[in-house]
PDB file of C-alpha atoms and ligand atoms in Angstrom:
ATOM      1  CA  MET A  94     -21.283  13.507   3.718  1.00 89.00           C
ATOM      2  CA  THR A  95     -18.038  15.050   4.912  1.00 94.00           C
ATOM      3  CA  GLN A  96     -14.932  12.913   5.404  1.00 93.00           C
ATOM      4  CA  ASP A  97     -15.376  13.238   9.177  1.00 95.00           C
ATOM      5  CA  GLU A  98     -18.960  11.991   8.899  1.00 96.00           C
ATOM      6  CA  LEU A  99     -17.740   8.970   6.906  1.00 96.00           C
ATOM      7  CA  LYS A 100     -15.111   8.286   9.586  1.00 97.00           C
ATOM      8  CA  GLN A 101     -17.734   8.603  12.307  1.00 97.00           C
ATOM      9  CA  ALA A 102     -20.042   6.174  10.488  1.00 97.00           C
ATOM     10  CA  VAL A 103     -17.388   3.445  10.212  1.00 98.00           C
ATOM     11  CA  ALA A 104     -16.277   4.062  13.795  1.00 98.00           C
ATOM     12  CA  ARG A 105     -19.813   3.446  15.016  1.00 98.00           C
ATOM     13  CA  ALA A 106     -20.202   0.409  12.744  1.00 98.00           C
ATOM     14  CA  ALA A 107     -17.098  -1.131  14.329  1.00 98.00           C
ATOM     15  CA  LEU A 108     -18.970  -1.449  17.639  1.00 98.00           C
ATOM     16  CA  ARG A 109     -20.717  -4.466  16.103  1.00 97.00           C
ATOM     17  CA  TYR A 110     -17.372  -6.281  16.323  1.00 98.00           C
ATOM     18  CA  VAL A 111     -16.795  -5.483  19.992  1.00 97.00           C
ATOM     19  CA  PRO A 112     -17.781  -8.528  22.060  1.00 97.00           C
ATOM     20  CA  ASN A 113     -19.255  -8.019  25.513  1.00 97.00           C
ATOM     21  CA  ASP A 114     -16.873  -7.985  28.474  1.00 97.00           C
ATOM     22  CA  ALA A 115     -13.765  -8.304  26.288  1.00 97.00           C
ATOM     23  CA  ILE A 116     -10.368  -6.625  26.122  1.00 98.00           C
ATOM     24  CA  ILE A 117     -10.254  -4.639  22.883  1.00 98.00           C
ATOM     25  CA  GLY A 118      -7.222  -3.460  20.905  1.00 98.00           C
ATOM     26  CA  VAL A 119      -7.459   0.208  19.996  1.00 98.00           C
ATOM     27  CA  GLY A 120      -5.447   1.822  17.192  1.00 98.00           C
ATOM     28  CA  THR A 121      -4.456   5.418  16.550  1.00 98.00           C
ATOM     29  CA  GLY A 122      -5.579   8.263  14.322  1.00 98.00           C
ATOM     30  CA  SER A 123      -8.504  10.512  13.527  1.00 98.00           C
ATOM     31  CA  THR A 124     -10.830   7.624  12.565  1.00 98.00           C
ATOM     32  CA  VAL A 125      -9.918   5.750  15.732  1.00 98.00           C
ATOM     33  CA  ASN A 126     -10.607   8.892  17.753  1.00 98.00           C
ATOM     34  CA  PHE A 127     -14.220   8.608  16.552  1.00 98.00           C
ATOM     35  CA  PHE A 128     -14.144   4.920  17.492  1.00 98.00           C
ATOM     36  CA  ILE A 129     -12.994   5.794  21.010  1.00 98.00           C
ATOM     37  CA  ASP A 130     -15.851   8.294  21.248  1.00 98.00           C
ATOM     38  CA  ALA A 131     -18.292   5.569  20.160  1.00 98.00           C
ATOM     39  CA  LEU A 132     -16.739   3.080  22.576  1.00 98.00           C
ATOM     40  CA  ALA A 133     -17.237   5.517  25.440  1.00 98.00           C
ATOM     41  CA  ALA A 134     -20.993   5.359  24.855  1.00 97.00           C
ATOM     42  CA  VAL A 135     -20.955   1.579  25.519  1.00 97.00           C
ATOM     43  CA  LYS A 136     -18.070   1.487  27.982  1.00 96.00           C
ATOM     44  CA  ASP A 137     -20.029  -0.555  30.537  1.00 96.00           C
ATOM     45  CA  ARG A 138     -19.783  -3.564  28.236  1.00 95.00           C
ATOM     46  CA  VAL A 139     -16.006  -3.161  27.628  1.00 97.00           C
ATOM     47  CA  ARG A 140     -13.782  -4.854  30.211  1.00 97.00           C
ATOM     48  CA  ALA A 141     -10.621  -3.013  29.165  1.00 98.00           C
ATOM     49  CA  THR A 142      -8.481  -1.957  26.210  1.00 98.00           C
ATOM     50  CA  VAL A 143      -4.910  -2.212  24.981  1.00 98.00           C
ATOM     51  CA  SER A 144      -3.791   0.954  23.220  1.00 98.00           C
ATOM     52  CA  SER A 145      -1.357   1.529  20.357  1.00 98.00           C
ATOM     53  CA  SER A 146      -0.229   5.030  21.324  1.00 98.00           C
ATOM     54  CA  GLU A 147       0.093   7.519  24.138  1.00 97.00           C
ATOM     55  CA  ARG A 148      -2.492   9.684  22.310  1.00 98.00           C
ATOM     56  CA  SER A 149      -5.134   6.943  22.224  1.00 98.00           C
ATOM     57  CA  THR A 150      -4.323   5.969  25.818  1.00 98.00           C
ATOM     58  CA  GLU A 151      -4.924   9.529  26.940  1.00 98.00           C
ATOM     59  CA  ARG A 152      -8.271   9.726  25.116  1.00 98.00           C
ATOM     60  CA  LEU A 153      -9.411   6.348  26.473  1.00 98.00           C
ATOM     61  CA  LYS A 154      -8.475   7.336  30.022  1.00 98.00           C
ATOM     62  CA  GLU A 155     -10.286  10.662  29.690  1.00 98.00           C
ATOM     63  CA  TYR A 156     -13.435   8.608  29.124  1.00 98.00           C
ATOM     64  CA  GLY A 157     -12.655   6.380  32.098  1.00 98.00           C
ATOM     65  CA  ILE A 158     -12.024   3.338  29.874  1.00 98.00           C
ATOM     66  CA  PRO A 159      -9.336   1.108  31.430  1.00 98.00           C
ATOM     67  CA  VAL A 160      -6.096   0.642  29.456  1.00 98.00           C
ATOM     68  CA  LEU A 161      -3.939  -2.428  30.143  1.00 98.00           C
ATOM     69  CA  ASP A 162      -0.305  -3.218  29.388  1.00 98.00           C
ATOM     70  CA  LEU A 163      -0.209  -5.714  26.521  1.00 98.00           C
ATOM     71  CA  ASN A 164       2.124  -7.919  28.574  1.00 98.00           C
ATOM     72  CA  ALA A 165      -0.705  -8.491  31.038  1.00 97.00           C
ATOM     73  CA  VAL A 166      -3.008  -9.782  28.298  1.00 97.00           C
ATOM     74  CA  ALA A 167      -2.818 -13.207  26.647  1.00 91.00           C
ATOM     75  CA  SER A 168      -5.334 -12.656  23.861  1.00 93.00           C
ATOM     76  CA  ILE A 169      -7.431  -9.925  22.309  1.00 97.00           C
ATOM     77  CA  PRO A 170     -10.481 -10.912  20.244  1.00 98.00           C
ATOM     78  CA  VAL A 171     -10.517  -7.791  18.125  1.00 98.00           C
ATOM     79  CA  TYR A 172      -8.280  -4.872  17.167  1.00 98.00           C
ATOM     80  CA  VAL A 173      -9.876  -1.795  15.601  1.00 98.00           C
ATOM     81  CA  ASP A 174      -7.646   0.607  13.691  1.00 98.00           C
ATOM     82  CA  GLY A 175      -7.553   2.870  10.647  1.00 98.00           C
ATOM     83  CA  ALA A 176      -5.199   2.767   7.679  1.00 98.00           C
ATOM     84  CA  ASP A 177      -3.552   5.146   5.257  1.00 98.00           C
ATOM     85  CA  GLU A 178      -4.193   2.806   2.321  1.00 98.00           C
ATOM     86  CA  ILE A 179      -5.794  -0.606   1.944  1.00 98.00           C
ATOM     87  CA  ASP A 180      -5.588  -2.803  -1.164  1.00 98.00           C
ATOM     88  CA  PRO A 181      -8.041  -5.442  -2.459  1.00 97.00           C
ATOM     89  CA  SER A 182      -6.271  -8.217  -0.481  1.00 97.00           C
ATOM     90  CA  GLY A 183      -6.580  -6.393   2.866  1.00 98.00           C
ATOM     91  CA  ALA A 184      -2.895  -5.396   2.934  1.00 98.00           C
ATOM     92  CA  MET A 185      -2.395  -1.901   4.308  1.00 98.00           C
ATOM     93  CA  ILE A 186      -0.020   0.997   4.641  1.00 98.00           C
ATOM     94  CA  LYS A 187      -0.159   2.316   8.187  1.00 98.00           C
ATOM     95  CA  GLY A 188       1.892   4.703  10.272  1.00 98.00           C
ATOM     96  CA  GLY A 189       0.833   8.065   8.924  1.00 98.00           C
ATOM     97  CA  GLY A 190       0.214   8.915  12.571  1.00 97.00           C
ATOM     98  CA  GLY A 191       3.556   7.408  13.599  1.00 98.00           C
ATOM     99  CA  ALA A 192       2.180   4.615  15.801  1.00 98.00           C
ATOM    100  CA  LEU A 193       3.018   1.736  13.447  1.00 98.00           C
ATOM    101  CA  THR A 194       5.188  -0.313  15.809  1.00 98.00           C
ATOM    102  CA  ARG A 195       2.690  -0.629  18.639  1.00 98.00           C
ATOM    103  CA  GLU A 196      -0.075  -1.067  16.056  1.00 98.00           C
ATOM    104  CA  LYS A 197       1.708  -4.002  14.467  1.00 98.00           C
ATOM    105  CA  ILE A 198       2.399  -5.615  17.833  1.00 98.00           C
ATOM    106  CA  ILE A 199      -1.233  -5.423  18.942  1.00 98.00           C
ATOM    107  CA  ALA A 200      -2.483  -6.576  15.521  1.00 98.00           C
ATOM    108  CA  GLU A 201      -0.302  -9.677  15.894  1.00 98.00           C
ATOM    109  CA  VAL A 202      -1.957 -10.578  19.183  1.00 97.00           C
ATOM    110  CA  ALA A 203      -5.501  -9.869  17.995  1.00 98.00           C
ATOM    111  CA  GLY A 204      -7.860 -12.525  16.688  1.00 98.00           C
ATOM    112  CA  GLN A 205      -9.482 -10.154  14.221  1.00 98.00           C
ATOM    113  CA  PHE A 206      -8.225  -6.917  12.682  1.00 98.00           C
ATOM    114  CA  VAL A 207     -11.134  -4.620  11.866  1.00 98.00           C
ATOM    115  CA  CYS A 208      -9.923  -1.780   9.649  1.00 98.00           C
ATOM    116  CA  ILE A 209     -12.047   1.371   9.623  1.00 98.00           C
ATOM    117  CA  VAL A 210     -11.542   3.717   6.689  1.00 98.00           C
ATOM    118  CA  ASP A 211     -13.332   6.162   4.471  1.00 96.00           C
ATOM    119  CA  ALA A 212     -13.450   5.251   0.781  1.00 95.00           C
ATOM    120  CA  SER A 213     -10.495   7.512  -0.087  1.00 95.00           C
ATOM    121  CA  LYS A 214      -8.181   4.920   1.516  1.00 97.00           C
ATOM    122  CA  LEU A 215      -9.104   2.130  -0.947  1.00 97.00           C
ATOM    123  CA  VAL A 216      -6.398   1.685  -3.593  1.00 97.00           C
ATOM    124  CA  PRO A 217      -5.720  -0.927  -6.288  1.00 97.00           C
ATOM    125  CA  VAL A 218      -1.964  -0.930  -5.490  1.00 97.00           C
ATOM    126  CA  LEU A 219      -0.299   0.351  -2.297  1.00 97.00           C
ATOM    127  CA  GLY A 220       2.363   3.030  -2.464  1.00 97.00           C
ATOM    128  CA  LYS A 221       0.900   6.382  -3.382  1.00 97.00           C
ATOM    129  CA  PHE A 222       0.865   7.228   0.340  1.00 98.00           C
ATOM    130  CA  PRO A 223       4.499   7.504   1.514  1.00 98.00           C
ATOM    131  CA  LEU A 224       5.433   4.289   3.313  1.00 98.00           C
ATOM    132  CA  PRO A 225       6.408   4.994   6.958  1.00 98.00           C
ATOM    133  CA  VAL A 226       9.376   3.109   8.416  1.00 98.00           C
ATOM    134  CA  GLU A 227      10.340   3.416  12.091  1.00 98.00           C
ATOM    135  CA  VAL A 228      14.123   3.428  12.488  1.00 98.00           C
ATOM    136  CA  VAL A 229      16.601   3.378  15.387  1.00 98.00           C
ATOM    137  CA  PRO A 230      18.225   6.860  15.175  1.00 98.00           C
ATOM    138  CA  MET A 231      21.842   5.651  14.724  1.00 98.00           C
ATOM    139  CA  ALA A 232      20.783   3.565  11.684  1.00 98.00           C
ATOM    140  CA  ARG A 233      19.074   6.446   9.894  1.00 98.00           C
ATOM    141  CA  GLU A 234      21.610   6.987   7.084  1.00 98.00           C
ATOM    142  CA  LEU A 235      22.108   3.250   6.529  1.00 98.00           C
ATOM    143  CA  VAL A 236      18.361   2.723   6.208  1.00 98.00           C
ATOM    144  CA  LEU A 237      17.968   5.748   3.910  1.00 98.00           C
ATOM    145  CA  ARG A 238      20.638   4.296   1.574  1.00 98.00           C
ATOM    146  CA  ARG A 239      19.029   0.857   1.554  1.00 98.00           C
ATOM    147  CA  LEU A 240      15.574   2.272   0.872  1.00 98.00           C
ATOM    148  CA  ARG A 241      16.954   4.290  -2.051  1.00 98.00           C
ATOM    149  CA  ALA A 242      18.506   1.099  -3.406  1.00 97.00           C
ATOM    150  CA  LEU A 243      15.019  -0.457  -3.334  1.00 97.00           C
ATOM    151  CA  GLY A 244      13.803   2.316  -5.669  1.00 97.00           C
ATOM    152  CA  GLY A 245      12.189   4.591  -3.084  1.00 98.00           C
ATOM    153  CA  GLN A 246      12.709   8.235  -2.247  1.00 98.00           C
ATOM    154  CA  PRO A 247      12.944   8.197   1.561  1.00 98.00           C
ATOM    155  CA  LYS A 248      12.678  11.337   3.658  1.00 98.00           C
ATOM    156  CA  LEU A 249      13.146  11.762   7.385  1.00 98.00           C
ATOM    157  CA  ARG A 250       9.927  12.916   9.117  1.00 98.00           C
ATOM    158  CA  ALA A 251      11.223  16.232  10.457  1.00 97.00           C
ATOM    159  CA  GLY A 252      11.090  16.832  14.192  1.00 97.00           C
ATOM    160  CA  TYR A 253       9.181  13.629  14.900  1.00 98.00           C
ATOM    161  CA  VAL A 254      10.085  11.098  17.605  1.00 98.00           C
ATOM    162  CA  THR A 255       7.934   7.996  18.100  1.00 98.00           C
ATOM    163  CA  ASP A 256       6.503   6.806  21.421  1.00 97.00           C
ATOM    164  CA  ASN A 257       9.432   4.344  21.371  1.00 98.00           C
ATOM    165  CA  GLY A 258      12.112   7.052  20.987  1.00 98.00           C
ATOM    166  CA  ASN A 259      12.854   6.346  17.323  1.00 98.00           C
ATOM    167  CA  VAL A 260      12.586   8.333  14.078  1.00 98.00           C
ATOM    168  CA  ILE A 261      10.317   7.817  11.080  1.00 98.00           C
ATOM    169  CA  VAL A 262      11.367   7.748   7.453  1.00 98.00           C
ATOM    170  CA  ASP A 263       8.583   8.210   4.862  1.00 98.00           C
ATOM    171  CA  VAL A 264       9.258   6.546   1.524  1.00 98.00           C
ATOM    172  CA  ASN A 265       7.781   7.958  -1.673  1.00 98.00           C
ATOM    173  CA  GLY A 266       7.851   6.476  -5.139  1.00 96.00           C
ATOM    174  CA  LEU A 267       7.163   2.826  -4.375  1.00 91.00           C
ATOM    175  CA  SER A 268       4.597   0.873  -6.378  1.00 83.00           C
ATOM    176  CA  ILE A 269       3.981  -2.012  -4.022  1.00 96.00           C
ATOM    177  CA  THR A 270       2.780  -4.873  -6.195  1.00 96.00           C
ATOM    178  CA  ASP A 271       4.055  -7.542  -3.757  1.00 97.00           C
ATOM    179  CA  PRO A 272       3.468  -6.096  -0.262  1.00 98.00           C
ATOM    180  CA  ARG A 273       4.413  -9.293   1.601  1.00 98.00           C
ATOM    181  CA  GLN A 274       7.772  -9.499  -0.175  1.00 98.00           C
ATOM    182  CA  LEU A 275       8.554  -5.813   0.397  1.00 98.00           C
ATOM    183  CA  GLU A 276       7.542  -6.068   4.056  1.00 98.00           C
ATOM    184  CA  SER A 277       9.998  -8.948   4.517  1.00 98.00           C
ATOM    185  CA  THR A 278      12.766  -7.174   2.590  1.00 98.00           C
ATOM    186  CA  ILE A 279      12.531  -3.926   4.572  1.00 98.00           C
ATOM    187  CA  ASN A 280      12.296  -5.867   7.846  1.00 98.00           C
ATOM    188  CA  GLN A 281      15.733  -7.321   7.016  1.00 98.00           C
ATOM    189  CA  ILE A 282      17.489  -3.934   7.058  1.00 98.00           C
ATOM    190  CA  PRO A 283      19.360  -3.579  10.366  1.00 98.00           C
ATOM    191  CA  GLY A 284      18.008  -0.637  12.328  1.00 98.00           C
ATOM    192  CA  VAL A 285      14.481  -0.928  10.951  1.00 98.00           C
ATOM    193  CA  VAL A 286      12.135  -1.346  13.889  1.00 98.00           C
ATOM    194  CA  THR A 287       8.923  -1.610  11.890  1.00 98.00           C
ATOM    195  CA  VAL A 288       7.824  -1.042   8.324  1.00 98.00           C
ATOM    196  CA  GLY A 289       4.309   0.316   7.957  1.00 98.00           C
ATOM    197  CA  LEU A 290       3.312  -2.424   5.534  1.00 98.00           C
ATOM    198  CA  PHE A 291       0.706  -4.669   7.120  1.00 98.00           C
ATOM    199  CA  ALA A 292       0.612  -7.504   4.591  1.00 98.00           C
ATOM    200  CA  HIS A 293       1.717 -10.628   6.494  1.00 98.00           C
ATOM    201  CA  ARG A 294      -0.866  -9.620   9.076  1.00 98.00           C
ATOM    202  CA  GLY A 295      -3.423  -7.663   7.103  1.00 98.00           C
ATOM    203  CA  ALA A 296      -7.023  -6.771   7.880  1.00 98.00           C
ATOM    204  CA  ASN A 297      -9.673  -9.456   8.343  1.00 98.00           C
ATOM    205  CA  ILE A 298     -12.532  -7.024   7.852  1.00 98.00           C
ATOM    206  CA  ALA A 299     -12.656  -3.547   6.362  1.00 98.00           C
ATOM    207  CA  LEU A 300     -15.514  -1.208   7.155  1.00 98.00           C
ATOM    208  CA  VAL A 301     -15.487   1.379   4.400  1.00 98.00           C
ATOM    209  CA  GLY A 302     -17.370   4.669   4.660  1.00 97.00           C
ATOM    210  CA  THR A 303     -18.995   5.603   1.356  1.00 96.00           C
ATOM    211  CA  ALA A 304     -21.572   8.209   0.345  1.00 94.00           C
ATOM    212  CA  THR A 305     -24.224   5.460   0.310  1.00 95.00           C
ATOM    213  CA  GLY A 306     -23.346   3.897   3.670  1.00 96.00           C
ATOM    214  CA  VAL A 307     -20.829   1.628   5.361  1.00 98.00           C
ATOM    215  CA  GLU A 308     -19.613  -1.234   3.173  1.00 98.00           C
ATOM    216  CA  GLU A 309     -18.157  -4.319   4.782  1.00 98.00           C
ATOM    217  CA  ARG A 310     -15.392  -6.340   3.127  1.00 97.00           C
ATOM    218  CA  ALA A 311     -14.003  -9.597   4.478  1.00 97.00           C
ATOM    219  CA  PHE A 312     -10.540 -10.862   3.531  1.00 96.00           C
ATOM    220  CA  PRO A 313      -9.640 -14.545   3.583  1.00 85.00           C
TER     221      PRO A 313
HETATM  222  C1  5RP B 188      -1.435   5.762  12.715  1.00 95.66           C
HETATM  223  C2  5RP B 188      -2.104   5.003  11.636  1.00 95.66           C
HETATM  224  C3  5RP B 188      -3.479   5.407  11.280  1.00 95.66           C
HETATM  225  O1  5RP B 188      -4.313   4.294  11.360  1.00 95.66           O
HETATM  226  C4  5RP B 188      -3.500   5.938   9.877  1.00 95.66           C
HETATM  227  O2  5RP B 188      -2.551   6.984   9.772  1.00 95.66           O
HETATM  228  C5  5RP B 188      -4.885   6.464   9.511  1.00 95.66           C
HETATM  229  O3  5RP B 188      -5.182   7.596  10.268  1.00 95.66           O
HETATM  230  P1  5RP B 188      -6.491   8.455  10.054  1.00 95.66           P
HETATM  231  O4  5RP B 188      -7.631   7.639  10.574  1.00 95.66           O
HETATM  232  O5  5RP B 188      -6.248   9.709  10.834  1.00 95.66           O
HETATM  233  O6  5RP B 188      -6.628   8.724   8.569  1.00 95.66           O
HETATM  234  O7  5RP B 188      -1.581   4.099  11.055  1.00 95.66           O
HETATM  235  O8  5RP B 188      -0.121   5.337  12.904  1.00 95.66           O
END
């Protein structure tokens, strides 16, 4: 199976978690694009969605799937999104696609976070994938210094501006043995909008695409 076929398989499997007539949170990325395609095939049983990026919003609207403002929605039963890495506790690195802030906001509102990944995203310890951090532009140099002091090698994502008008710094060289602690520490740096560590609110379920089929993992 190709990587795209694995992504497609987990995207389709995620439909099992989509309740009838509900408002669904939709993430961002190539795996989620397959999920949106799968959702379009059952769109009559989806009341509406809340989207984590302009890109996903555009794709959903192209299919005629309604997209609501999160402020108009009190609860979301399920949020489906990909990840750049996921560890054995369900903690993730996200933000490779730059949508981490809206992703984290929607995940916080959602009852269940269903993470859809191919098996290459499973890691024993987070940190091989550069950790994305969304930063208010005027705080860039301050945040770069602080991230270096934490042992990382941060680099500005060149030419990239988020949907929220901020920049992204990608941090290499971190071995993240305590993701909750590091998430809290980076959140404390003034100018950091969001760190792409999803540990305090990790995944509830991971659907993992493997050569032998889709494996399901539940996290307490
Ligand atoms: C976007 C994300 C994505 O979920 C993450 O980058 C995985 O993307 P893909 O499914 O393309 O591998 O966090 O901000």
